[in-house]
XYZ file of C-alpha atoms in Angstrom:
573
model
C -128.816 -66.526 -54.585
C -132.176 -65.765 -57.155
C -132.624 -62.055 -55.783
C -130.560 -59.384 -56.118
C -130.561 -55.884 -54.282
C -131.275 -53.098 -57.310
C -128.183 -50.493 -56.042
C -125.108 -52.104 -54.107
C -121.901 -50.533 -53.044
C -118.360 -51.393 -53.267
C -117.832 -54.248 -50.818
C -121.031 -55.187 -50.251
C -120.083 -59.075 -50.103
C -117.984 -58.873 -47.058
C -120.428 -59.764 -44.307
C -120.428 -63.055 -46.271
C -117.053 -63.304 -46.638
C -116.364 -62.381 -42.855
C -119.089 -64.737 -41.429
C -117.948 -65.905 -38.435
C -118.945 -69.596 -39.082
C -118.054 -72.127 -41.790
C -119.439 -70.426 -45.037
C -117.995 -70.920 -48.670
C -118.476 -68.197 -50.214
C -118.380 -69.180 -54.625
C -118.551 -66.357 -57.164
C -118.674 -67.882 -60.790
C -118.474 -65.354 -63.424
C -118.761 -65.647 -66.854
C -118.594 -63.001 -69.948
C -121.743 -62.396 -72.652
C -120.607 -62.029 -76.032
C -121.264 -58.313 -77.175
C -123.084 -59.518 -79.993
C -125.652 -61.539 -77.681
C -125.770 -59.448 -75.056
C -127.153 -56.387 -77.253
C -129.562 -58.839 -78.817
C -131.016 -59.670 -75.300
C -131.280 -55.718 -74.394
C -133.056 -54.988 -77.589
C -135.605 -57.780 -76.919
C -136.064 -56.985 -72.978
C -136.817 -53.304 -73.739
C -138.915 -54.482 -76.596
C -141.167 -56.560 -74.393
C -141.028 -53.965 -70.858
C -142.248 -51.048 -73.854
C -145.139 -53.637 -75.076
C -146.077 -54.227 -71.914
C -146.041 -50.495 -70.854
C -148.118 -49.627 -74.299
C -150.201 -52.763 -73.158
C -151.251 -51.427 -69.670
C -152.154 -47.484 -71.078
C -153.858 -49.038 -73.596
C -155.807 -50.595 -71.551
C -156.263 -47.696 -68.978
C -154.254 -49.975 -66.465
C -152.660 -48.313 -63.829
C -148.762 -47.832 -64.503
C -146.172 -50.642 -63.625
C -143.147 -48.666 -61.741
C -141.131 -51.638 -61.275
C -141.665 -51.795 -65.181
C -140.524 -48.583 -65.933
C -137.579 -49.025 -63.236
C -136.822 -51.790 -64.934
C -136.963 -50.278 -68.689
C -134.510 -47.810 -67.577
C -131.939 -49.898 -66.530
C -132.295 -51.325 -69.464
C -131.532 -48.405 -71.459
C -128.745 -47.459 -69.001
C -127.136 -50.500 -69.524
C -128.330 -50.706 -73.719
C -126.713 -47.063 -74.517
C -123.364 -48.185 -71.879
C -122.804 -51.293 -74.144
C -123.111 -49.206 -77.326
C -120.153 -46.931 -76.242
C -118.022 -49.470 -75.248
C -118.050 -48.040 -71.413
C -119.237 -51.727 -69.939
C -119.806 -55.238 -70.486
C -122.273 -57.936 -69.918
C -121.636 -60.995 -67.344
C -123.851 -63.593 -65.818
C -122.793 -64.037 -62.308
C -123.733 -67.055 -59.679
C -123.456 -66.278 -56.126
C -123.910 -69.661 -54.293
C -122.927 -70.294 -50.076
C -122.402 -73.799 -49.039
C -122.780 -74.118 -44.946
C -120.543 -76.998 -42.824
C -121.885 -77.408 -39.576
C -120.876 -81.363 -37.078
C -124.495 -82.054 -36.600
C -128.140 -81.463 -38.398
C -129.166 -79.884 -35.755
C -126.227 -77.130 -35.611
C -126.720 -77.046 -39.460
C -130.134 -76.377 -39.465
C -128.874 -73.072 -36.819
C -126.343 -72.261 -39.307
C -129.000 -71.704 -42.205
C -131.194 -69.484 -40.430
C -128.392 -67.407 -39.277
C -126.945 -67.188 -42.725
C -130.529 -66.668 -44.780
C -130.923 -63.530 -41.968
C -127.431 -62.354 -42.951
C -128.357 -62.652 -46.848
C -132.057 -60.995 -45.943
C -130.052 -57.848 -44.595
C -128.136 -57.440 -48.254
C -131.218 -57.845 -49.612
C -130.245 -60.839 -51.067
C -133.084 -63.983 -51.803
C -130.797 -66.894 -50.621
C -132.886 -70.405 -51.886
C -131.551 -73.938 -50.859
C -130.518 -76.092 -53.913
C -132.903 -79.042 -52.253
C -133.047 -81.501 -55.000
C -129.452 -80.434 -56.242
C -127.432 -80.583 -53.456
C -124.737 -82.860 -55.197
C -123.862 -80.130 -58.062
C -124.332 -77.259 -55.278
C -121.123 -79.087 -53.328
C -119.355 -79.476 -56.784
C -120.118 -75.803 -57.475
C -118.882 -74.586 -54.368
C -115.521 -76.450 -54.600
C -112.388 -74.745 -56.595
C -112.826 -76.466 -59.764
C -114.539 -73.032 -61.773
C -117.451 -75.195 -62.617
C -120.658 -73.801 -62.230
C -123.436 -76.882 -62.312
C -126.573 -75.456 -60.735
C -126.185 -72.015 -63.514
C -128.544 -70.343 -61.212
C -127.228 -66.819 -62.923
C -128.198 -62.997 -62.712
C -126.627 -60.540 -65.156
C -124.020 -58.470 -63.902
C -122.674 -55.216 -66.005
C -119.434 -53.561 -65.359
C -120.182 -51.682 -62.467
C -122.195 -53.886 -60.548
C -119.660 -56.826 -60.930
C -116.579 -54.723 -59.844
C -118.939 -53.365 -56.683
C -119.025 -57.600 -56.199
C -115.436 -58.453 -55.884
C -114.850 -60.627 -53.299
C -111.618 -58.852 -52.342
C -112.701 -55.532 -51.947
C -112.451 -53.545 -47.884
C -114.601 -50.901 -47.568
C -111.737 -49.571 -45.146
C -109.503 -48.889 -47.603
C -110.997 -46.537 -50.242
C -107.900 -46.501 -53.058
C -108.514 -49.113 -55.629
C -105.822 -52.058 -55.969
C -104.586 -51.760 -59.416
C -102.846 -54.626 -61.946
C -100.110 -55.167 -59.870
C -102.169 -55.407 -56.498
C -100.550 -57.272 -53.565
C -102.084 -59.152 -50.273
C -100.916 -57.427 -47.449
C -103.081 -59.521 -44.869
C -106.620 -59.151 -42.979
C -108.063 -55.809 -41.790
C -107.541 -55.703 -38.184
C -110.947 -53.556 -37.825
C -113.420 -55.163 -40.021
C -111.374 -58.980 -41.147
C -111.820 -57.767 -44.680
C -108.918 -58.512 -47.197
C -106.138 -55.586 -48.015
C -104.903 -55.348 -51.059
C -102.272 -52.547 -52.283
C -100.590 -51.536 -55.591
C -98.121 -49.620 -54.921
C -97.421 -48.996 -58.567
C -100.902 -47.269 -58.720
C -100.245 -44.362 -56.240
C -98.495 -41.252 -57.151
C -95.005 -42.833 -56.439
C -94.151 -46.196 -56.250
C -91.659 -45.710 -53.060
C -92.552 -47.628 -49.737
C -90.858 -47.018 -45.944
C -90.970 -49.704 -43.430
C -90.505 -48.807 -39.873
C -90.392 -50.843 -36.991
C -88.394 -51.911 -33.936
C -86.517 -55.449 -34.320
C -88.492 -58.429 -34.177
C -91.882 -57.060 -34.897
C -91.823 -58.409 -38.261
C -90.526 -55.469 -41.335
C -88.169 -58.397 -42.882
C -91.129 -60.701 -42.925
C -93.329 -58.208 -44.695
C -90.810 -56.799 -47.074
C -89.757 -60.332 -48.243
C -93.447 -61.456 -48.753
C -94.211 -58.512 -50.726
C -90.887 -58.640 -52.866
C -92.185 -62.643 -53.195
C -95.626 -61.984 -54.645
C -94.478 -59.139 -56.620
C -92.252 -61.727 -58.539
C -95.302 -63.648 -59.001
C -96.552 -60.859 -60.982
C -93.140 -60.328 -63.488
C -92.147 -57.221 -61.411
C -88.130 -57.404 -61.123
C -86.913 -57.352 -57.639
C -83.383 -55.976 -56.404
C -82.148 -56.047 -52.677
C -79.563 -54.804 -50.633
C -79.108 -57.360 -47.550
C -76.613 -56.436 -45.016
C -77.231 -59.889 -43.256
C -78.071 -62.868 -45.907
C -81.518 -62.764 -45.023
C -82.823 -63.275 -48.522
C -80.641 -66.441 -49.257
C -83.779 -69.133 -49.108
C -85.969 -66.576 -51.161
C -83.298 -66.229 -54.183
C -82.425 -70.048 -54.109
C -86.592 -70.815 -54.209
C -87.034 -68.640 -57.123
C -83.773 -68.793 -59.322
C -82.054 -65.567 -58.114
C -78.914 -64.143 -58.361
C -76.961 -63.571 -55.168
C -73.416 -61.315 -55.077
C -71.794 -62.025 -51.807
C -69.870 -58.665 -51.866
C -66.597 -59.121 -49.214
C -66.732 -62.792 -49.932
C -63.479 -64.619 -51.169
C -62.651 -64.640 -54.666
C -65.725 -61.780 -55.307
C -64.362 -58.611 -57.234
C -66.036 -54.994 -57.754
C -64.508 -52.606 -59.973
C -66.479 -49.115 -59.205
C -64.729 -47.961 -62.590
C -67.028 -50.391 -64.231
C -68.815 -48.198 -67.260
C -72.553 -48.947 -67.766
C -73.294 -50.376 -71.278
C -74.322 -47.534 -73.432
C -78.147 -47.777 -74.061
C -78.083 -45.408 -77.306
C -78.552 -41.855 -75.509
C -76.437 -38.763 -75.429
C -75.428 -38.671 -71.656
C -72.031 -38.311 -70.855
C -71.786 -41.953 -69.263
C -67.883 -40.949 -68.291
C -68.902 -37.512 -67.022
C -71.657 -39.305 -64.776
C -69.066 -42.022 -63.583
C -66.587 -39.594 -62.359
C -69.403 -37.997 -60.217
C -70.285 -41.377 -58.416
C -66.599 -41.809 -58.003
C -66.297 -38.778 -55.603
C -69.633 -40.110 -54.130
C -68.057 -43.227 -52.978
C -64.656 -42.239 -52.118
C -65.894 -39.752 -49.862
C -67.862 -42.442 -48.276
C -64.825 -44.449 -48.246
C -63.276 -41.747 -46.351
C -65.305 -42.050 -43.528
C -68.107 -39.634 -44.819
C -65.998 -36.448 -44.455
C -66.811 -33.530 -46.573
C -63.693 -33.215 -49.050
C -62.068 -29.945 -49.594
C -62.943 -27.840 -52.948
C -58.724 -28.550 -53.329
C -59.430 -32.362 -52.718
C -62.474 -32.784 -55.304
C -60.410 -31.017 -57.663
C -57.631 -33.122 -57.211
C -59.912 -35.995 -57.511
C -62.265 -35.326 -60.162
C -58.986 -34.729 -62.076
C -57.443 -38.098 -61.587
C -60.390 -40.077 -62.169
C -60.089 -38.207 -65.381
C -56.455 -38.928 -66.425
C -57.043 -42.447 -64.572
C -59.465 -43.105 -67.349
C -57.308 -41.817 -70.174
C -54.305 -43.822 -69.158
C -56.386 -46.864 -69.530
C -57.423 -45.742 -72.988
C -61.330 -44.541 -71.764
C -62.098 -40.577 -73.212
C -65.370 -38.885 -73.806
C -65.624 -40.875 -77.193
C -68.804 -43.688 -77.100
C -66.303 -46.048 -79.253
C -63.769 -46.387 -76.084
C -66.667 -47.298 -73.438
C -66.401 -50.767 -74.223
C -62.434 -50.755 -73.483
C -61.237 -52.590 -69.938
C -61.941 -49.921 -67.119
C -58.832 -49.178 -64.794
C -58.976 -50.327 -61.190
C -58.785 -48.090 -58.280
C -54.972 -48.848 -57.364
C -54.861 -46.978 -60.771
C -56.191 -43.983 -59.509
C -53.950 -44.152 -56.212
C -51.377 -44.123 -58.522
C -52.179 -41.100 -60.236
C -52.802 -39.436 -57.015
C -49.719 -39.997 -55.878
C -48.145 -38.084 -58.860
C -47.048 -35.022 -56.747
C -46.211 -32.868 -60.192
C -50.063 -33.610 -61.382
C -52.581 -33.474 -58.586
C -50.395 -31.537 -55.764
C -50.435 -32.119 -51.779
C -54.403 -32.981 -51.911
C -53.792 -36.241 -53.991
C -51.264 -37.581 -51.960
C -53.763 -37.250 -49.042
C -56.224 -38.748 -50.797
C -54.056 -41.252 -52.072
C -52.814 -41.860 -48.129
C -56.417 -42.310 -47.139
C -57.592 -44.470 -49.719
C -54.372 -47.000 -49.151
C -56.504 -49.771 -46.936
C -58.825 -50.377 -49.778
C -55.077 -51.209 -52.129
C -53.744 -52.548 -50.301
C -54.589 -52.703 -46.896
C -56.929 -54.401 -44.992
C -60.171 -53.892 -47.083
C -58.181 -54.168 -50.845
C -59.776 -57.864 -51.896
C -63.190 -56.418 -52.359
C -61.291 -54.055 -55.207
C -58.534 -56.117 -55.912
C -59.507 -56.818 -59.529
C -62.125 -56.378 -62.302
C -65.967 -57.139 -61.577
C -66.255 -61.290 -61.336
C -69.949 -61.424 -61.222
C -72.370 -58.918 -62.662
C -76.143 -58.741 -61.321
C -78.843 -60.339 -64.114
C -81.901 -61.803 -63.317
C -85.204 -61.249 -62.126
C -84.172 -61.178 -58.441
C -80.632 -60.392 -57.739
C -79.736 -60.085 -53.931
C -76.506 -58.214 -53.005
C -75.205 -59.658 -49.999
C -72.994 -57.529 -47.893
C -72.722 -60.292 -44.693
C -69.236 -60.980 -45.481
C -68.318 -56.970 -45.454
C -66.824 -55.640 -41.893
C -68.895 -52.667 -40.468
C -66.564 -50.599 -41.531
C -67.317 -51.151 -45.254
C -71.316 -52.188 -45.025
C -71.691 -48.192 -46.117
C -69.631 -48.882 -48.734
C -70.760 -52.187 -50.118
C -74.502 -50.572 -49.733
C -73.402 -47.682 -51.813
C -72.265 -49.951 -54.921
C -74.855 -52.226 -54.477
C -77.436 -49.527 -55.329
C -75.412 -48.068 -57.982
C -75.472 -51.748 -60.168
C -78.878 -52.121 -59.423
C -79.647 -47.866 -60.982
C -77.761 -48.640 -63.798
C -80.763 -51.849 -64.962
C -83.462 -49.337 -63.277
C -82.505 -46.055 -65.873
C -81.103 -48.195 -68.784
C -84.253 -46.879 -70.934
C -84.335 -49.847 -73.415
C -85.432 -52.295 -70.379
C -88.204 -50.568 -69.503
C -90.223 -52.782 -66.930
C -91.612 -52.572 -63.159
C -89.162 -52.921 -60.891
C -88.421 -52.958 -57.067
C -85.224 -51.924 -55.130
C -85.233 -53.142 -51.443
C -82.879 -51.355 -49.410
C -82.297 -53.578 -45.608
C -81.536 -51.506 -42.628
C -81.209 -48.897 -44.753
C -80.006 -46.538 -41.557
C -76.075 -48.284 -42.607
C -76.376 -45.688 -45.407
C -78.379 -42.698 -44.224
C -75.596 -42.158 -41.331
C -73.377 -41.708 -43.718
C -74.078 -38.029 -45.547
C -73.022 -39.146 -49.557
C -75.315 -42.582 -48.872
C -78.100 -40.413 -47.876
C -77.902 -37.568 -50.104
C -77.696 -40.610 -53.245
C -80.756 -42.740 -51.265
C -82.693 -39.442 -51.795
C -81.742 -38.585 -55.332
C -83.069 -42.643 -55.896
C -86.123 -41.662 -54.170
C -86.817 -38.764 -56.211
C -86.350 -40.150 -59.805
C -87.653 -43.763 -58.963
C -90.632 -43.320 -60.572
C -89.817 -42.001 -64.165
C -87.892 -45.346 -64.443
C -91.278 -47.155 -63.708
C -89.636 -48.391 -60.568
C -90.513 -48.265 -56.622
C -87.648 -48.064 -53.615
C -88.473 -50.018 -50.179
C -86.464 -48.490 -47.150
C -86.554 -50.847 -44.562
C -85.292 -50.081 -41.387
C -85.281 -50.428 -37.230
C -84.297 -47.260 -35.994
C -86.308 -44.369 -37.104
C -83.884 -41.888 -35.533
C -81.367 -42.281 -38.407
C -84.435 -42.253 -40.829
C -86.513 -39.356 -39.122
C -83.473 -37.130 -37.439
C -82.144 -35.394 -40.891
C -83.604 -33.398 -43.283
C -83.005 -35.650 -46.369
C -84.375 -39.319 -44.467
C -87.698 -36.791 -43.809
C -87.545 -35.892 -47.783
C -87.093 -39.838 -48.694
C -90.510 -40.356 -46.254
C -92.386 -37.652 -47.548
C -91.413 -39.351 -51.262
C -93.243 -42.764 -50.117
C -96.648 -42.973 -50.758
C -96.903 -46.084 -48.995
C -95.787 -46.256 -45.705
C -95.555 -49.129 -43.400
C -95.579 -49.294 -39.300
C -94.792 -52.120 -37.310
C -94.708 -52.416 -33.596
C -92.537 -49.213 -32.325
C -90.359 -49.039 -29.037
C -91.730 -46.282 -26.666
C -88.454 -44.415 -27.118
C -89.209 -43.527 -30.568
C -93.138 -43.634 -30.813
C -92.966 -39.797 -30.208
C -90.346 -39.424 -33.138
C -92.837 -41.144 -35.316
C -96.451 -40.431 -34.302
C -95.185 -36.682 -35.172
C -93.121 -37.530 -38.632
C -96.392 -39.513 -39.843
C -99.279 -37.458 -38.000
C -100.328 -40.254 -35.744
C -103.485 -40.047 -33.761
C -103.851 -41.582 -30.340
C -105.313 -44.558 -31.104
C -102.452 -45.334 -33.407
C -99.445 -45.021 -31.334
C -101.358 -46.818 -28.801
C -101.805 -49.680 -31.403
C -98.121 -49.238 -32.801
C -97.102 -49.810 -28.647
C -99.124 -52.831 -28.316
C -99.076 -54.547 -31.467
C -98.032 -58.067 -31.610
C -95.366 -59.971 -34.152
C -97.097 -59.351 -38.007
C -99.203 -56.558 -37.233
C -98.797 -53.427 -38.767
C -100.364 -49.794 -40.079
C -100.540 -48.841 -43.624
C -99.753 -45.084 -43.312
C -101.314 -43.474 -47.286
C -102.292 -40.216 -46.629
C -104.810 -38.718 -44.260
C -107.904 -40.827 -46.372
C -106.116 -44.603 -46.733
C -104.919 -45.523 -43.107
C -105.625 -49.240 -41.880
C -104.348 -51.882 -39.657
C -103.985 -54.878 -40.791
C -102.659 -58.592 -39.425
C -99.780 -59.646 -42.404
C -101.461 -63.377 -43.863
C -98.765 -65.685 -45.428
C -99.055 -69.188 -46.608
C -96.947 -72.392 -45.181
C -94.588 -72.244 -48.086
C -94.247 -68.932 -48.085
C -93.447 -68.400 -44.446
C -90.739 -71.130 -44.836
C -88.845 -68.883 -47.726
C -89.409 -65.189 -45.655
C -89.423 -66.137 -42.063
C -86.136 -65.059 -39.992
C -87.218 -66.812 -36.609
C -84.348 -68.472 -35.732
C -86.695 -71.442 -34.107
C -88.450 -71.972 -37.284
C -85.138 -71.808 -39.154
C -84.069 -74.742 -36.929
C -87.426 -76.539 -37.480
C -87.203 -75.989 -40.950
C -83.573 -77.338 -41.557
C -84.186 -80.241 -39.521
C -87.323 -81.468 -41.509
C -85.815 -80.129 -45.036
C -82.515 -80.275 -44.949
C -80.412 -78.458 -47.529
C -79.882 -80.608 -50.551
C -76.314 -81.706 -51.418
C -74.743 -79.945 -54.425
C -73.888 -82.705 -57.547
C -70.890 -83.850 -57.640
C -68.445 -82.745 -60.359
C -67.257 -85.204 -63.001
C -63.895 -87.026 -62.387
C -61.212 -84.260 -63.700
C -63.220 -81.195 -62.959
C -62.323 -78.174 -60.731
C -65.642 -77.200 -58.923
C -65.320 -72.929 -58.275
C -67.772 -71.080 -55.900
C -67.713 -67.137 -56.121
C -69.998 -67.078 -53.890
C -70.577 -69.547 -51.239
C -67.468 -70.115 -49.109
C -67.043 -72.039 -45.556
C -64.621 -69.409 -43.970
C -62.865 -72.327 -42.474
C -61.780 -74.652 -45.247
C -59.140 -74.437 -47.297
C -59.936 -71.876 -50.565
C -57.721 -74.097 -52.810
């Protein structure tokens, strides 16, 4: 390109970069030292003024494109003096491919047209076609230096990756979502730039949420962004063993929680033992099945998790945080203390007897084994029977607040909570999803509620409060049953539940207020799609051309220990 339009918008490069044929499309950019850049300004308005003097002078008549020019000049002079812009020499070159000369020769007029409508002057490098090809190849070499200078604005207006569509600016931490589904322009979101950094994903099963959340979660790690899930069905296994995760396989054999677990004290005031004993009651009365304990009952309890903590040597003093935390048969124990707690502990006591020893006791049977580190840590609750996926959920997101509002680790973080409706049906889970939602954002953190039934999501007052706390909301294809559910909870227009209806596998709606709405097909590469994909055909393709590497054997004398996988018929010993 040698001419330039004088005014562009933002996005005025995508009819080049959607061109329907086979056009390469290479923007080389390079930055002018402040130093030479003002020297070049002071000369160019020194010459445009001599000429200007030159042509009144002479009684010529007056040179506007002069004067046009020696205002930009002066523009861009006074912008560079206050530090508001920079200098850059930009090359804009377009390589065509066509199978024969012929079709070639079509392909050039069609494109020169396309460049004459931008305003653009599109020359062919005739006698430098060799270092045109080079240039045009992914090597950041530019060899024909065929330049125009670019400040600030103009070069941002340029950005290849910019859609029109959607008006809110990606920010450091932008993310490829796919390819406009209106225009075939690129969108990119940053979800840490909007107002809150919360995201909901909606969509019947099958149409792809898991896909999307996992590709997202991916290329936010490429970016330093910490990443914590909750996976009620191992989904994330191939993702965390790509990148060096963590994985807890909560319900698994050998695995230990211990609720009683005190954070590590990060230095502040807070009553860490105080805030403990009110997550207690939160999960025991999910334990319970949900039920709404009695003002006689939460006394009763809030007193022995007390005393449960004193007997163990824990008080309100910082010094004893560090000491070995009791277990939760402890606190049975001190139910069960008639004289103490009365006829409410021994009902609570009663109740909470499967998880001591009952059926569901392994999971508590013993001080944590594995604690979550890392820059992706998945928390796998597969191995959990439905009756304790609430449950598992429920500590699961309580580990992963503790790294989100420890202030000393201050960092960008996600928490990814899979089919999240396995907590919102139960009232605690949902009333401590919506306190997350809420206070996400001072921690410099964003919460991703992913899940297939909207019903659970949309149907109480607190899963509307955790949608109306996204700014970033995310609609996949939608069975008719519930399209009327969520056309009204996200103010859908016609032509949006129709598309919702009818939209294929990986095509979704970006839902960001009434001004950022777009449809979009989700874009993923080869080796991505092989770490996020659930399809249980590729699965089988994938295994069978890549199959899972043997683990190294153990020297001669050693015991090899797995905490977390385990082949549920073979012999634990």
């Amino acid at each position: 390109m040698t001419g330039y339009p004088r005014e562009v918008g933002a996005g005025w490069l995508e009819p080049l970069l959607t061109y329907p044929g086979h056009l390469d499309v290479s923007l080389h950019i390079e930055p002018i030292p402040q130093q030479v850049a003002a020297m070049r300004l002071r000369r160019q308005l020194a010459r445009l003024e001599s000429a200007s003097r030159s042509d009144a002078a002479h009684g010529r008549l007056a040179d506007f494109a002069a004067e046009a020019a020696a205002d930009d000049a002066t523009d861009l002079a006074d912008s560079l003096a206050r530090g508001h812009g920079r200098l850059f020499k930009v090359g804009l070159y377009l390589t065509i491919t066509a199978a024969t000369e012929p079709e070639l020769a079509a392909e050039v007029e069609r494109v020169r047209a396309l460049a004459s409508s931008l305003l653009l002057d599109a020359q062919p490098a005739t006698f430098r076609a060799l270092q045109g090809w080079t240039t045009s190849l992914p090597l950041g070499v530019d060899s024909l230096r065929a330049t125009r200078t670019f400040d600030t604005t103009a070069l941002a207006a340029a950005f290849p990756f910019t859609s029109p569509d959607l008006p809110a600016t990606a920010g450091e931490s932008g993310v490829l979502y796919g390819l406009s589904a209106t225009s075939s322009g690129v969108v990119v979101w940053d979800r840490y730039a909007q107002d809150n950094h919360n995201s909901v994903v909606l969509a019947r099963s099958g149409a792809g949420k898991s896909f999307f959340t996992k590709l997202e979660a991916l290329r936010l790690l490429y970016q330093g962004v910490e990443v914590a899930v909750v996976d009620p069905e191992d989904e994330y296994a191939r993702l965390a063993d790509a990148v060096g995760g963590t994985r807890l396989h909560l319900g698994a054999a050998g695995v230990r929680w211990n609720p009683f677990d005190l954070p590590a004290s990060h230095g502040s005031q807070d009553d860490v033992l105080s805030r403990r004993a009110m997550f207690l009651q939160t999960l025991i009365a999910t334990m319970l099945g949900g039920a709404k304990l009695t003002a006689q009952a939460r006394a009763a309890l809030d007193s022995a998790i007390i005393a449960t903590y004193q007997a163990a040597g824990i008080t309100r003093d910082p010094a004893t945080w560090t000491r070995p935390a009791p277990l939760l048969a402890d606190l049975v124990t001190t139910l069960t203390r008639k004289e103490s707690e009365g006829q409410a502990g021994i009902e609570l006591a009663a109740q909470l007897a499967p998880y001591v020893t009952g059926s569901y006791r392994e999971l508590f049977d013993g001080p944590t084994t594995t604690h979550p580190a890392g820059h992706l840590t998945v928390f796998c609750l597969r191995d959990l029977p439905e009756e304790m996926k609430a449950v598992g959920t429920l500590l699961a997101l309580d580990a992963i607040w503790r790294r989100v509002a420890n202030p000393r680790d201050r960092k960008k973080r996600l928490v990814v909570v899979d089919e999240a409706w396995l907590l919102m049906k139960e009232p605690e889970g949902a009333r401590f999803l919506f306190r997350m939602a809420k206070a996400a954002r001072k921690h410099w953190a964003g919460l991703a509620v992913v899940t297939q039934d909207a019903a659970d999501l949309l149907g109480s007052e607190l899963g509307q409060a955790i949608v109306a706390n996204a700014a970033s909301q995310i609609l996949l294809r939608q069975a008719p049953q519930a399209i009327g559910v969520v056309g009204d909870a996200f103010d859908l227009t016609d032509g949006e539940r129709q598309f919702l209806l009818t939209a294929e596998r990986g095509e979704a709606l970006l839902v960001a207020g009434p001004a950022s709405r777009i449809a979009f097909n989700i874009v993923a590469s080869p080796a991505e799609t092989a770490l996020v994909t659930t399809d249980p055909a590729q699965l089988a393709e994938l295994e069978q051309h890549d199959p899972p590497p043997h683990p190294p054997a153990a020297p001669p004398g050693a015991i090899q220990i797995s905490e977390v996988h385990q082949d549920e018929e073979s012999d634990p010993l």
